[in-house]
Amino acid sequence: MTQNPVRFGLIGTGRIGQVHAASIAASPDAELAWVADPFIEGANSVAQRFGGTATASPEELIASGEIDAVLIASPTPTHVDLIEASISAGLPVLCEKPIDLDIARVDALRPLVASSGVPVALGFNRRFDPNHAAAQARVAAGEIGGLEQLIIISRDPAAPPAEYISVSGGIFRDMTIHDFDMARFFVSDIVSVTATGTRAFDPGAREHGDFDTATVTLTTSAGAVVTIINSRHSAVGYDQRIEAFGTKGMLQVGNVQSNTVTLSTADAVEARPAYPEFFLERYAAAYSNELTEFVKLVRGEASTSPTFEDGRAALVLADAAQRSATEGVAVQVQL
């Protein structure tokens, strides 16, 4: 007998909320039952496109009695309160990263999450990218021996608006946090963080004291080194690569292209299509797979969904990187 679709309440209908709404609507195991956004026009638009009852009140959504899980895609400052309200209602939560910009608020919520028994998952969708997941599984299986170096390259096509930077928490908490989680996907014993950030090109970063270019070095207790390379712009499109180097060999994850056709002429040999310009194109499959794993978690099945603790650990690393880049020191961490 097949199980009934999981009824979702979606909070937040901005860009990422619409991505999740589309994933829910496309899944045979999920149903969009309620949509909440104080910007009611956004909630109405998403409900009309993907189904569900629209409301301006997240509290009404949580108290509706007509949902099985909550997906939080609202602005970061709302996350802690919405997670707490969902747990109090006994509703499993999938929350977009980061949990909060303040580790003190995350730690204040931590005991409730741990004691409640209500599943809380974090939206680190890149773990579910088929290419990244395949590389991690092969490293874990020992195919390249002991891991010595991991290089994670993540460059956005263009910097975000200055007004976004002012509320984002900075490049390490906003952008690099995905790479911190990816690092922990491969290695679990990070003990030291060293970061360098510069303001090479973006006026918004200079205006708000952020960085547009960053390099982070993470060291594990076993001596493995993770290098994260970030930029807020890339002339070649959305640049997402990984290299895992071990005692027996190396695994590489390259950029994804729209097709594999190459062109050779007098001017260029084996010219290929450009990389995607947007994270939604690059990680479309990852968002779908992320939802599938969370549905398993809601149903009490074995699931690989990233946990609240994964979200906390990524924020600890982000805070350490911010301190390191600002003060010019290596920062020791305990995760």
Coordinates of C-alpha atoms in Angstrom, one line a residue:
M1 CA 0.0 0.0 0.0
T2 CA 1.4 3.4 -0.9
Q3 CA 1.6 6.1 1.7
N4 CA -0.3 9.4 1.4
P5 CA 1.7 12.4 0.2
V6 CA 3.3 14.5 2.9
R7 CA 1.2 17.7 3.3
F8 CA 3.6 20.7 3.4
G9 CA 3.2 24.1 4.8
L10 CA 5.6 26.5 3.0
I11 CA 6.6 29.7 4.8
G12 CA 8.2 32.2 2.5
T13 CA 7.6 32.7 -1.2
G14 CA 10.7 34.5 -2.4
R15 CA 13.1 33.0 -4.9
I16 CA 14.0 30.0 -2.8
G17 CA 10.5 29.5 -1.6
Q18 CA 9.3 29.2 -5.2
V19 CA 12.0 26.6 -5.9
H20 CA 10.7 24.5 -3.0
A21 CA 7.1 25.0 -4.1
A22 CA 7.9 23.6 -7.5
S23 CA 9.8 20.7 -6.0
I24 CA 6.8 19.8 -3.8
A25 CA 4.4 20.1 -6.7
A26 CA 6.5 17.8 -8.8
S27 CA 6.9 15.1 -6.2
P28 CA 4.4 12.2 -6.0
D29 CA 5.2 12.0 -2.3
A30 CA 4.4 15.6 -1.4
E31 CA 1.6 18.0 -1.6
L32 CA 1.6 21.8 -1.0
A33 CA -1.3 22.3 1.4
W34 CA -0.6 25.8 2.9
V35 CA 1.5 28.7 1.8
A36 CA 2.3 31.6 4.2
D37 CA 4.0 35.0 3.5
P38 CA 3.3 38.4 5.1
F39 CA 3.5 39.6 1.6
I40 CA 0.1 38.0 0.8
E41 CA 0.4 38.7 -2.9
G42 CA 3.4 36.3 -3.0
A43 CA 1.5 33.6 -1.1
N44 CA -1.5 33.9 -3.4
S45 CA 0.7 33.7 -6.5
V46 CA 2.5 30.5 -5.3
A47 CA -0.8 28.9 -4.1
Q48 CA -2.4 29.6 -7.5
R49 CA 0.6 28.1 -9.3
F50 CA 1.3 25.1 -7.1
G51 CA -1.8 24.6 -4.9
G52 CA -2.6 25.1 -1.2
T53 CA -4.3 27.7 1.0
A54 CA -2.6 31.1 1.1
T55 CA -2.3 33.1 4.3
A56 CA -0.3 36.1 5.5
S57 CA 0.2 34.4 8.8
P58 CA 2.8 31.6 9.5
E59 CA 1.1 31.0 12.8
E60 CA -2.2 30.2 11.0
L61 CA -0.4 27.8 8.8
I62 CA 1.3 26.0 11.7
A63 CA -2.0 25.8 13.6
S64 CA -4.1 24.7 10.7
G65 CA -4.0 21.0 11.5
E66 CA -3.9 20.4 7.8
I67 CA -0.1 19.9 7.3
D68 CA 2.4 17.2 8.1
A69 CA 5.6 19.2 7.9
V70 CA 6.8 22.8 7.6
L71 CA 9.3 24.1 5.0
I72 CA 10.8 27.4 6.1
A73 CA 12.1 29.6 3.3
S74 CA 11.5 32.9 5.0
P75 CA 14.2 35.5 5.8
T76 CA 16.9 34.3 8.2
P77 CA 15.9 36.3 11.2
T78 CA 12.6 34.5 11.3
H79 CA 14.0 30.9 11.3
V80 CA 14.6 30.3 15.0
D81 CA 11.1 31.4 16.1
L82 CA 9.4 29.4 13.3
I83 CA 11.4 26.3 14.1
E84 CA 10.4 26.6 17.7
A85 CA 6.8 27.1 16.8
S86 CA 6.8 24.1 14.5
I87 CA 8.4 21.9 17.1
S88 CA 5.8 23.0 19.6
A89 CA 3.2 21.9 17.2
G90 CA 4.9 18.5 16.6
L91 CA 5.6 19.3 13.0
P92 CA 8.9 18.2 11.3
V93 CA 10.9 21.1 9.8
L94 CA 13.1 21.6 6.8
C95 CA 14.7 25.0 7.2
E96 CA 16.8 26.9 4.7
K97 CA 20.3 27.9 5.8
P98 CA 21.5 29.5 8.0
I99 CA 19.6 28.7 11.2
D100 CA 20.4 32.2 12.3
L101 CA 23.2 34.7 12.0
D102 CA 23.8 34.7 15.8
I103 CA 25.2 31.4 17.2
A104 CA 23.8 32.4 20.6
R105 CA 20.3 32.1 19.3
V106 CA 21.1 28.8 17.7
D107 CA 22.5 27.5 20.9
A108 CA 19.5 28.7 22.9
L109 CA 17.2 26.6 20.6
R110 CA 19.5 23.6 20.6
P111 CA 18.2 21.9 23.7
L112 CA 14.6 22.0 22.5
V113 CA 15.6 20.5 19.2
A114 CA 17.5 17.7 20.9
S115 CA 14.8 16.8 23.4
S116 CA 11.7 17.2 21.3
G117 CA 12.1 14.2 19.1
V118 CA 10.7 16.3 16.2
P119 CA 12.9 16.0 13.1
V120 CA 14.6 19.3 12.1
A121 CA 16.6 19.3 8.8
L122 CA 18.7 22.0 7.2
G123 CA 18.6 23.0 3.6
F124 CA 22.1 22.1 2.5
N125 CA 21.0 20.9 -0.9
R126 CA 24.4 20.5 -2.4
R127 CA 24.9 17.2 -0.5
F128 CA 22.2 15.9 -2.8
D129 CA 23.8 16.9 -6.1
P130 CA 24.4 13.6 -7.8
N131 CA 28.0 14.5 -8.7
H132 CA 29.0 15.7 -5.3
A133 CA 27.3 12.8 -3.6
A134 CA 29.0 10.3 -5.9
A135 CA 32.4 11.8 -5.1
Q136 CA 31.8 11.7 -1.4
A137 CA 30.6 8.1 -1.5
R138 CA 33.7 7.1 -3.3
V139 CA 36.0 8.9 -0.9
A140 CA 34.1 7.3 2.0
A141 CA 34.6 3.9 0.4
G142 CA 38.4 4.4 0.3
E143 CA 38.7 4.5 -3.4
I144 CA 41.4 7.1 -3.3
G145 CA 42.9 6.0 0.0
G146 CA 43.2 8.4 2.9
L147 CA 42.0 11.9 2.1
E148 CA 44.8 14.4 2.3
Q149 CA 43.5 17.4 0.4
L150 CA 40.0 18.6 -0.5
I151 CA 39.6 21.7 -2.7
I152 CA 36.1 23.3 -3.0
I153 CA 35.7 26.0 -5.6
S154 CA 32.5 28.1 -5.6
R155 CA 32.2 31.3 -7.6
D156 CA 28.9 33.1 -8.2
P157 CA 28.2 34.7 -11.6
A158 CA 27.7 38.2 -10.1
A159 CA 27.6 39.9 -6.7
P160 CA 24.3 40.4 -5.0
P161 CA 22.7 43.8 -4.5
A162 CA 24.3 46.0 -1.9
E163 CA 21.1 46.1 0.1
Y164 CA 21.2 42.3 0.3
I165 CA 24.8 42.2 1.5
S166 CA 23.8 44.6 4.4
V167 CA 21.5 42.0 5.9
S168 CA 23.1 38.7 4.7
G169 CA 25.6 38.3 7.6
G170 CA 28.5 38.5 5.2
I171 CA 30.1 36.1 2.6
F172 CA 31.1 33.4 5.1
R173 CA 27.6 33.1 6.7
D174 CA 25.7 33.6 3.4
M175 CA 27.7 32.0 0.6
T176 CA 30.6 30.0 2.1
I177 CA 28.3 28.3 4.6
H178 CA 27.3 25.9 1.8
D179 CA 31.0 25.1 1.3
F180 CA 31.6 24.6 5.0
D181 CA 28.8 22.0 5.0
M182 CA 30.3 20.4 1.9
A183 CA 33.6 20.2 3.7
R184 CA 32.0 18.4 6.6
F185 CA 30.2 16.1 4.2
F186 CA 33.7 14.8 3.3
V187 CA 35.5 15.2 6.6
S188 CA 34.1 15.3 10.1
D189 CA 37.0 16.3 12.4
I190 CA 37.8 20.0 11.5
V191 CA 39.7 21.6 14.3
S192 CA 41.2 24.8 12.8
V193 CA 40.0 27.6 10.5
T194 CA 42.1 30.2 8.6
A195 CA 40.5 32.7 6.2
T196 CA 41.5 35.6 4.0
G197 CA 39.0 38.0 2.5
T198 CA 39.5 40.9 0.2
R199 CA 37.4 43.6 -1.5
A200 CA 38.6 43.3 -5.1
F201 CA 35.7 44.5 -7.2
D202 CA 32.3 44.9 -5.5
P203 CA 31.3 48.3 -4.2
G204 CA 28.5 46.7 -2.1
A205 CA 31.1 44.6 -0.2
R206 CA 33.2 47.7 0.5
E207 CA 30.2 49.7 1.6
H208 CA 29.1 47.2 4.1
G209 CA 32.5 45.9 5.3
D210 CA 32.0 42.5 3.6
F211 CA 34.4 40.6 1.3
D212 CA 33.8 39.7 -2.3
T213 CA 36.8 37.3 -2.6
A214 CA 37.7 34.8 0.0
T215 CA 39.9 31.7 0.6
V216 CA 39.5 29.5 3.7
T217 CA 41.7 26.7 4.9
L218 CA 40.3 24.1 7.2
T219 CA 42.6 21.6 9.0
T220 CA 41.4 18.3 10.4
S221 CA 42.8 16.5 13.5
A222 CA 44.3 13.9 11.1
G223 CA 46.2 16.5 9.1
A224 CA 43.9 16.7 6.1
V225 CA 43.5 20.1 4.6
V226 CA 40.4 21.6 3.0
T227 CA 40.7 24.7 0.8
I228 CA 37.6 26.7 -0.1
I229 CA 37.9 29.3 -2.8
N230 CA 35.1 31.8 -3.2
S231 CA 34.3 34.8 -5.4
R232 CA 31.2 36.9 -5.8
H233 CA 31.7 37.0 -9.6
S234 CA 32.8 34.7 -12.4
A235 CA 33.1 35.7 -16.1
V236 CA 32.6 32.0 -17.0
G237 CA 29.3 31.5 -15.2
Y238 CA 28.4 29.6 -12.0
D239 CA 31.7 27.8 -11.1
Q240 CA 31.2 24.8 -8.9
R241 CA 34.1 22.3 -8.7
I242 CA 35.6 19.8 -6.2
E243 CA 38.9 18.0 -6.1
A244 CA 39.6 15.2 -3.6
F245 CA 43.2 14.1 -3.4
G246 CA 44.2 11.0 -1.5
T247 CA 47.0 8.5 -1.0
K248 CA 45.9 6.3 -3.8
G249 CA 44.5 8.8 -6.3
M250 CA 42.2 11.8 -7.0
L251 CA 38.5 12.4 -7.7
Q252 CA 37.3 15.5 -9.5
V253 CA 33.9 17.0 -9.9
G254 CA 33.6 19.4 -12.8
N255 CA 31.1 22.0 -13.8
V256 CA 27.8 20.9 -15.3
Q257 CA 27.0 22.1 -18.8
S258 CA 23.7 22.1 -20.7
N259 CA 25.0 19.6 -23.2
T260 CA 28.2 17.8 -24.2
V261 CA 28.5 19.1 -27.8
T262 CA 31.9 20.7 -28.7
L263 CA 32.8 23.0 -31.5
S264 CA 36.1 23.2 -33.3
T265 CA 36.9 26.0 -35.7
A266 CA 39.9 28.0 -36.9
D267 CA 39.5 30.2 -33.8
A268 CA 38.9 27.6 -31.1
V269 CA 39.2 23.8 -30.5
E270 CA 36.6 21.8 -28.5
A271 CA 34.6 24.9 -27.5
R272 CA 31.8 23.9 -25.1
P273 CA 28.6 25.5 -23.9
A274 CA 28.8 28.0 -21.1
Y275 CA 28.3 27.0 -17.5
P276 CA 24.9 27.7 -15.9
E277 CA 24.4 31.3 -14.9
F278 CA 22.2 30.5 -11.8
F279 CA 22.3 28.1 -8.9
L280 CA 18.7 27.0 -9.6
E281 CA 19.9 25.5 -13.0
R282 CA 23.0 23.9 -11.5
Y283 CA 21.3 22.4 -8.5
A284 CA 17.8 21.5 -9.8
A285 CA 18.3 17.8 -9.2
A286 CA 19.8 18.5 -5.8
Y287 CA 16.7 20.3 -4.6
S288 CA 14.5 17.5 -5.8
N289 CA 16.7 14.9 -4.0
E290 CA 16.7 17.0 -0.9
L291 CA 12.9 16.9 -0.7
T292 CA 12.9 13.2 -1.3
E293 CA 15.2 12.6 1.7
F294 CA 13.2 14.9 3.9
V295 CA 10.0 13.1 3.1
K296 CA 11.7 9.9 4.3
L297 CA 12.6 11.7 7.5
V298 CA 9.0 12.9 8.0
R299 CA 7.8 9.3 7.5
G300 CA 10.2 7.9 10.1
E301 CA 12.4 6.2 7.5
A302 CA 16.2 6.2 7.3
S303 CA 17.2 9.6 5.8
T304 CA 20.4 11.4 5.0
S305 CA 18.9 14.9 5.5
P306 CA 21.4 17.3 7.2
T307 CA 20.5 17.9 10.8
F308 CA 20.2 20.9 13.1
E309 CA 23.6 20.0 14.3
D310 CA 25.0 20.2 10.8
G311 CA 23.5 23.7 10.5
R312 CA 25.1 24.7 13.8
A313 CA 28.5 23.3 12.8
A314 CA 28.5 25.2 9.5
L315 CA 27.7 28.5 11.4
V316 CA 30.5 27.8 13.9
L317 CA 32.9 27.5 10.9
A318 CA 31.5 30.6 9.3
D319 CA 31.9 32.7 12.5
A320 CA 35.5 31.3 12.8
A321 CA 36.3 32.3 9.2
Q322 CA 34.9 35.8 9.8
R323 CA 37.1 36.2 12.8
S324 CA 40.1 34.8 11.1
A325 CA 39.7 37.1 8.0
T326 CA 39.1 40.1 10.2
E327 CA 41.8 39.6 12.8
G328 CA 44.4 37.7 10.8
V329 CA 44.6 34.7 13.1
A330 CA 44.0 31.0 12.9
V331 CA 40.9 30.0 14.9
Q332 CA 40.5 26.7 16.8
V333 CA 37.1 25.2 16.7
Q334 CA 35.2 22.4 18.4
L335 CA 32.2 21.0 16.5

